[in-house]
Structures are given as C-alpha cells and as structure tokens.
Amino acid sequence: MITGIRATFHIPQTLELRIFLRDKLGLPSFDVGDGWLIFPMEGEVAFRASDDAKQEIALRCDDIDATVAELRERGVEFKGQIQDWDDGYGTLIVAPGGVLIQLYEPACAARI
C-alpha cells in the first residue's frame, strides 16, 4: 500500500537549500546523517492537464498574508505578489539554486 509521497531536489546548492528550508521557512526536519535533512509533512498529489510536462512543489498555509509577512521578516524573497489562483491564493518563494516554491492558501481556507 502506498502511504505517502517524497519530493527530492537535485541541485548543486543542496546544503544551502536544506538550511533555507529549515531556518528561513521554519520547516520541521530531522538529520538522517551527514547533514541530510528530511522534512516530514502532510502532502497531496495533483495532476493538471498541460501541453508541457513539468513538476511543481507547493507549500500550503492557512493565511497567506500572515505567512508571507512572517517569511519576509526572516529574509525570504518572493517572486511577484500574492495572486488569486483558480484553487486559492498564491505566490512564489525564491529558494537557493533558483528553485521556485509555490506558497498557497487553498480556496477552502477562510479568507477575508
């Protein structure tokens, strides 16, 4: 039985990205040895129709405005402003290695 999903980034700046995820984004992690950090979290998988095959990673939050403000205080850079997406609200986090990570608040979350 399949019980979860794992995402792996293959980039030259692996150490920098791990530290960014742990220290700047505040994601809980554990070290499995030699600085190899694993970030356990609840997940979901989505498939969308597209003419081009591509992969994305998104971090979900309950209040995107508050989360963006908190992350900016920690020095996190964003590409663009918060936008109204079809399934919620989102923006892009700029991570080491040029990795763009979506940050989104699902439409089902309360939004005023």
C-alpha angles and dihedrals in degrees: 000000000000110000106175149344135255128204120200127191117212106199137129092244095062096139092048091049093049091050091046092052092047102039107025100033093032095225114168112246145168129211115237091188140302093030094303100148122199118200110205115200143146112273148185135195124222132185122201131186112255139157089225126053111233140149129227136185122209133186115211125218136176097227115027095185093055093041094051091048092050093047092048088055087056090053099258114156122219130202106223133339130293108286136193105252123190092255099033141311125311153162137183127260115212108222131182115289092033091284112160114209121190117229112197144172110211118237089241090066115093111262127181 
